[in-house]
Every structure is written in C-alpha cells, then in structure tokens.
Amino acid sequence: MAIQRMDNVLIVVDDLDAVIAFFVELGMELEGKGPLEGRWAERVIGLDDVRQDIAMLRIPDGHGRVELAKFHRPKAIAAGPEDAPVNTLGMRRIMFAVDDIEDVLARLRTRGAELVGELEQYEGTYRLCYVRGPEGIIVGLAEQLG
C-alpha cells in the first residue's frame, strides 16, 4: 500500500494566537481552533492527562495543512534553543511556494519575522529565502521565476 498524501505537519507552540496570525499572514486559512483532550488522544500520542488547544491551518489549494498545538497539560518541553540554527538536528523548516516573495516578506515582517540569511536567486529559476517567525519557527519561501 502506498501513501495517499501528506495530511499535516504538527508544530507545538507556546503562543498559539501569535503563530496562527503569522501563518494567516503568510496566506494560510484557519480551518478551526479548539480544545483537545480525552483518553483517546492520550492513547494516540502516548501522554497521560493531556489537555491542549489545537488549530488547523490549510494551504489555499487545500493540499496541505499545518496543525498547531499548545499543551496546557503536560507542559511542553523545550528541545533546544528557541532560535536554533538551520543545521540543528530535527525538523528545521517548512517550505512554501509563493507568487510574490517581496510582498510575503513585507507582510511577515509585520508579524516579527526576520530573514535567517538573505533573499537569493538560484540560477534563473527561483528566488529563495528562510525567515524565522514566532517561537523560532523557520519558514522557507520560494518564488518561481519566468
């Protein structure tokens, strides 16, 4: 049996509203937000006495989602420095294709995003950059040229 699709990526956050605002500014759509708890959830994720708030954001074409979770119980555990460099082990970034990278950068900067490196052109095909958003989340942006 083959994979049917990638459904979503989970990011555990502390300031759920700030991270939602960041991804909405990027162009994602908030599908829903609410509490999640109960024995079934505890069994799935392997933690006891779980209480969390989650938000699901959808890419406009409907083919990808980002799930955000703020844990109230048990408290989230920091895995390393908040602003870990891109070469830190583990999941480091999510890449999005955008149609106007300058516009997206300007809008994300209003939400506190900063360039990780520089906006660069790869050959004659893409303009690329990484931005660090709230809670150290790194988002890659790629604008196809031509």
PDB file of C-alpha atoms in Angstrom:
ATOM      1  CA  MET A   1       0.000   0.000   0.000  1.00  0.00           C
ATOM      2  CA  ALA A   2       1.300   3.478  -0.883  1.00  0.00           C
ATOM      3  CA  ILE A   3       0.978   6.784   0.922  1.00  0.00           C
ATOM      4  CA  GLN A   4      -2.131   8.640  -0.217  1.00  0.00           C
ATOM      5  CA  ARG A   5      -0.998  12.162   0.765  1.00  0.00           C
ATOM      6  CA  MET A   6       0.788  14.143   3.434  1.00  0.00           C
ATOM      7  CA  ASP A   7      -2.034  15.348   5.656  1.00  0.00           C
ATOM      8  CA  ASN A   8      -0.343  17.814   8.022  1.00  0.00           C
ATOM      9  CA  VAL A   9       2.718  18.826   9.974  1.00  0.00           C
ATOM     10  CA  LEU A  10       2.421  19.441  13.740  1.00  0.00           C
ATOM     11  CA  ILE A  11       4.187  22.339  15.429  1.00  0.00           C
ATOM     12  CA  VAL A  12       3.986  22.597  19.234  1.00  0.00           C
ATOM     13  CA  VAL A  13       3.890  26.253  20.282  1.00  0.00           C
ATOM     14  CA  ASP A  14       3.502  28.380  23.379  1.00  0.00           C
ATOM     15  CA  ASP A  15       1.742  31.449  21.912  1.00  0.00           C
ATOM     16  CA  LEU A  16      -0.932  29.851  19.749  1.00  0.00           C
ATOM     17  CA  ASP A  17      -2.570  33.116  18.677  1.00  0.00           C
ATOM     18  CA  ALA A  18       0.721  34.717  17.545  1.00  0.00           C
ATOM     19  CA  VAL A  19       1.667  31.671  15.466  1.00  0.00           C
ATOM     20  CA  ILE A  20      -1.829  31.476  13.935  1.00  0.00           C
ATOM     21  CA  ALA A  21      -1.566  35.169  12.968  1.00  0.00           C
ATOM     22  CA  PHE A  22       1.857  34.522  11.376  1.00  0.00           C
ATOM     23  CA  PHE A  23       0.597  31.661   9.203  1.00  0.00           C
ATOM     24  CA  VAL A  24      -2.588  33.536   8.269  1.00  0.00           C
ATOM     25  CA  GLU A  25      -0.412  36.482   7.198  1.00  0.00           C
ATOM     26  CA  LEU A  26       1.572  34.030   5.061  1.00  0.00           C
ATOM     27  CA  GLY A  27      -1.687  33.168   3.288  1.00  0.00           C
ATOM     28  CA  MET A  28      -2.909  30.059   5.088  1.00  0.00           C
ATOM     29  CA  GLU A  29      -6.555  29.752   6.108  1.00  0.00           C
ATOM     30  CA  LEU A  30      -7.619  28.870   9.649  1.00  0.00           C
ATOM     31  CA  GLU A  31      -9.893  25.832   9.413  1.00  0.00           C
ATOM     32  CA  GLY A  32     -10.620  25.571  13.102  1.00  0.00           C
ATOM     33  CA  LYS A  33      -9.362  26.019  16.623  1.00  0.00           C
ATOM     34  CA  GLY A  34     -10.376  24.345  19.849  1.00  0.00           C
ATOM     35  CA  PRO A  35      -9.535  22.153  22.809  1.00  0.00           C
ATOM     36  CA  LEU A  36      -8.346  18.579  22.503  1.00  0.00           C
ATOM     37  CA  GLU A  37      -8.287  16.158  25.421  1.00  0.00           C
ATOM     38  CA  GLY A  38      -9.546  12.781  26.457  1.00  0.00           C
ATOM     39  CA  ARG A  39      -8.370   9.235  26.833  1.00  0.00           C
ATOM     40  CA  TRP A  40      -8.411   8.554  23.070  1.00  0.00           C
ATOM     41  CA  ALA A  41      -5.960  11.454  22.467  1.00  0.00           C
ATOM     42  CA  GLU A  42      -3.756  10.302  25.340  1.00  0.00           C
ATOM     43  CA  ARG A  43      -3.557   6.824  23.837  1.00  0.00           C
ATOM     44  CA  VAL A  44      -2.702   8.150  20.372  1.00  0.00           C
ATOM     45  CA  ILE A  45       0.104  10.498  21.464  1.00  0.00           C
ATOM     46  CA  GLY A  46       1.395   8.448  24.390  1.00  0.00           C
ATOM     47  CA  LEU A  47       0.958  11.069  27.138  1.00  0.00           C
ATOM     48  CA  ASP A  48      -1.308  10.951  30.204  1.00  0.00           C
ATOM     49  CA  ASP A  49      -3.614  13.703  31.471  1.00  0.00           C
ATOM     50  CA  VAL A  50      -3.410  15.670  28.198  1.00  0.00           C
ATOM     51  CA  ARG A  51      -5.121  18.995  27.716  1.00  0.00           C
ATOM     52  CA  GLN A  52      -4.237  21.087  24.698  1.00  0.00           C
ATOM     53  CA  ASP A  53      -5.611  23.648  22.305  1.00  0.00           C
ATOM     54  CA  ILE A  54      -5.089  22.989  18.624  1.00  0.00           C
ATOM     55  CA  ALA A  55      -5.522  24.962  15.432  1.00  0.00           C
ATOM     56  CA  MET A  56      -5.568  23.617  11.893  1.00  0.00           C
ATOM     57  CA  LEU A  57      -4.453  25.856   9.044  1.00  0.00           C
ATOM     58  CA  ARG A  58      -4.903  24.981   5.393  1.00  0.00           C
ATOM     59  CA  ILE A  59      -2.886  25.993   2.346  1.00  0.00           C
ATOM     60  CA  PRO A  60      -5.279  27.790  -0.064  1.00  0.00           C
ATOM     61  CA  ASP A  61      -5.131  24.982  -2.662  1.00  0.00           C
ATOM     62  CA  GLY A  62      -6.342  22.564   0.032  1.00  0.00           C
ATOM     63  CA  HIS A  63      -3.476  20.080  -0.356  1.00  0.00           C
ATOM     64  CA  GLY A  64      -1.513  20.712   2.816  1.00  0.00           C
ATOM     65  CA  ARG A  65      -2.085  21.656   6.425  1.00  0.00           C
ATOM     66  CA  VAL A  66      -0.175  22.844   9.444  1.00  0.00           C
ATOM     67  CA  GLU A  67      -1.512  21.791  12.842  1.00  0.00           C
ATOM     68  CA  LEU A  68      -0.530  23.910  15.825  1.00  0.00           C
ATOM     69  CA  ALA A  69      -0.795  22.636  19.393  1.00  0.00           C
ATOM     70  CA  LYS A  70      -0.431  24.445  22.699  1.00  0.00           C
ATOM     71  CA  PHE A  71      -0.121  21.984  25.574  1.00  0.00           C
ATOM     72  CA  HIS A  72      -1.615  23.012  28.911  1.00  0.00           C
ATOM     73  CA  ARG A  73      -1.039  19.554  30.429  1.00  0.00           C
ATOM     74  CA  PRO A  74       1.571  18.250  30.430  1.00  0.00           C
ATOM     75  CA  LYS A  75       3.575  21.402  29.748  1.00  0.00           C
ATOM     76  CA  ALA A  76       5.579  21.472  26.525  1.00  0.00           C
ATOM     77  CA  ILE A  77       9.280  20.708  26.799  1.00  0.00           C
ATOM     78  CA  ALA A  78      11.883  22.854  25.051  1.00  0.00           C
ATOM     79  CA  ALA A  79      14.105  20.721  22.816  1.00  0.00           C
ATOM     80  CA  GLY A  80      16.884  23.267  22.457  1.00  0.00           C
ATOM     81  CA  PRO A  81      17.495  26.956  21.968  1.00  0.00           C
ATOM     82  CA  GLU A  82      14.477  28.811  20.571  1.00  0.00           C
ATOM     83  CA  ASP A  83      16.454  30.285  17.690  1.00  0.00           C
ATOM     84  CA  ALA A  84      18.325  27.105  16.760  1.00  0.00           C
ATOM     85  CA  PRO A  85      20.333  27.346  13.532  1.00  0.00           C
ATOM     86  CA  VAL A  86      19.163  25.629  10.372  1.00  0.00           C
ATOM     87  CA  ASN A  87      21.695  22.796  10.778  1.00  0.00           C
ATOM     88  CA  THR A  88      20.262  21.679  14.157  1.00  0.00           C
ATOM     89  CA  LEU A  89      19.101  18.051  14.114  1.00  0.00           C
ATOM     90  CA  GLY A  90      15.381  17.559  13.660  1.00  0.00           C
ATOM     91  CA  MET A  91      12.711  19.216  11.561  1.00  0.00           C
ATOM     92  CA  ARG A  92      14.032  22.680  10.735  1.00  0.00           C
ATOM     93  CA  ARG A  93      11.672  24.361   8.308  1.00  0.00           C
ATOM     94  CA  ILE A  94       8.561  24.235   6.160  1.00  0.00           C
ATOM     95  CA  MET A  95       8.926  25.484   2.561  1.00  0.00           C
ATOM     96  CA  PHE A  96       6.126  27.292   0.749  1.00  0.00           C
ATOM     97  CA  ALA A  97       5.886  28.309  -2.891  1.00  0.00           C
ATOM     98  CA  VAL A  98       4.735  31.936  -3.149  1.00  0.00           C
ATOM     99  CA  ASP A  99       3.851  34.155  -6.082  1.00  0.00           C
ATOM    100  CA  ASP A 100       5.446  37.410  -4.806  1.00  0.00           C
ATOM    101  CA  ILE A 101       8.275  36.834  -2.340  1.00  0.00           C
ATOM    102  CA  GLU A 102       8.831  40.565  -1.665  1.00  0.00           C
ATOM    103  CA  ASP A 103       5.180  41.047  -0.691  1.00  0.00           C
ATOM    104  CA  VAL A 104       5.173  37.949   1.534  1.00  0.00           C
ATOM    105  CA  LEU A 105       8.376  39.097   3.273  1.00  0.00           C
ATOM    106  CA  ALA A 106       6.929  42.548   3.916  1.00  0.00           C
ATOM    107  CA  ARG A 107       3.740  41.092   5.407  1.00  0.00           C
ATOM    108  CA  LEU A 108       5.576  38.546   7.570  1.00  0.00           C
ATOM    109  CA  ARG A 109       7.877  41.256   8.907  1.00  0.00           C
ATOM    110  CA  THR A 110       4.783  42.953  10.374  1.00  0.00           C
ATOM    111  CA  ARG A 111       4.426  39.758  12.456  1.00  0.00           C
ATOM    112  CA  GLY A 112       8.031  39.920  13.661  1.00  0.00           C
ATOM    113  CA  ALA A 113       9.613  37.642  11.057  1.00  0.00           C
ATOM    114  CA  GLU A 114      13.279  38.175  10.235  1.00  0.00           C
ATOM    115  CA  LEU A 115      15.405  36.831   7.412  1.00  0.00           C
ATOM    116  CA  VAL A 116      17.633  33.954   8.544  1.00  0.00           C
ATOM    117  CA  GLY A 117      20.156  34.668   5.777  1.00  0.00           C
ATOM    118  CA  GLU A 118      19.470  36.624   2.616  1.00  0.00           C
ATOM    119  CA  LEU A 119      16.992  36.607  -0.240  1.00  0.00           C
ATOM    120  CA  GLU A 120      18.890  34.947  -3.092  1.00  0.00           C
ATOM    121  CA  GLN A 121      18.288  33.812  -6.636  1.00  0.00           C
ATOM    122  CA  TYR A 122      19.039  30.200  -7.590  1.00  0.00           C
ATOM    123  CA  GLU A 123      20.211  30.150 -11.167  1.00  0.00           C
ATOM    124  CA  GLY A 124      17.402  31.630 -13.254  1.00  0.00           C
ATOM    125  CA  THR A 125      14.637  29.558 -11.717  1.00  0.00           C
ATOM    126  CA  TYR A 126      13.828  30.622  -8.127  1.00  0.00           C
ATOM    127  CA  ARG A 127      14.176  33.384  -5.582  1.00  0.00           C
ATOM    128  CA  LEU A 128      14.570  31.781  -2.161  1.00  0.00           C
ATOM    129  CA  CYS A 129      14.909  32.751   1.482  1.00  0.00           C
ATOM    130  CA  TYR A 130      14.328  31.495   5.006  1.00  0.00           C
ATOM    131  CA  VAL A 131      12.505  33.585   7.593  1.00  0.00           C
ATOM    132  CA  ARG A 132      12.288  32.993  11.318  1.00  0.00           C
ATOM    133  CA  GLY A 133       8.832  33.653  12.719  1.00  0.00           C
ATOM    134  CA  PRO A 134       7.349  33.483  16.195  1.00  0.00           C
ATOM    135  CA  GLU A 135       8.865  30.936  18.558  1.00  0.00           C
ATOM    136  CA  GLY A 136      11.813  30.381  16.230  1.00  0.00           C
ATOM    137  CA  ILE A 137       9.751  28.661  13.519  1.00  0.00           C
ATOM    138  CA  ILE A 138      11.674  28.720  10.231  1.00  0.00           C
ATOM    139  CA  VAL A 139       9.685  29.050   7.009  1.00  0.00           C
ATOM    140  CA  GLY A 140      11.279  28.778   3.577  1.00  0.00           C
ATOM    141  CA  LEU A 141       9.840  30.855   0.762  1.00  0.00           C
ATOM    142  CA  ALA A 142      10.347  30.089  -2.936  1.00  0.00           C
ATOM    143  CA  GLU A 143       9.167  32.232  -5.856  1.00  0.00           C
ATOM    144  CA  GLN A 144       9.481  30.548  -9.241  1.00  0.00           C
ATOM    145  CA  LEU A 145      10.814  32.877 -11.924  1.00  0.00           C
ATOM    146  CA  GLY A 146       9.742  33.068 -15.535  1.00  0.00           C
TER     147      GLY A 146
END
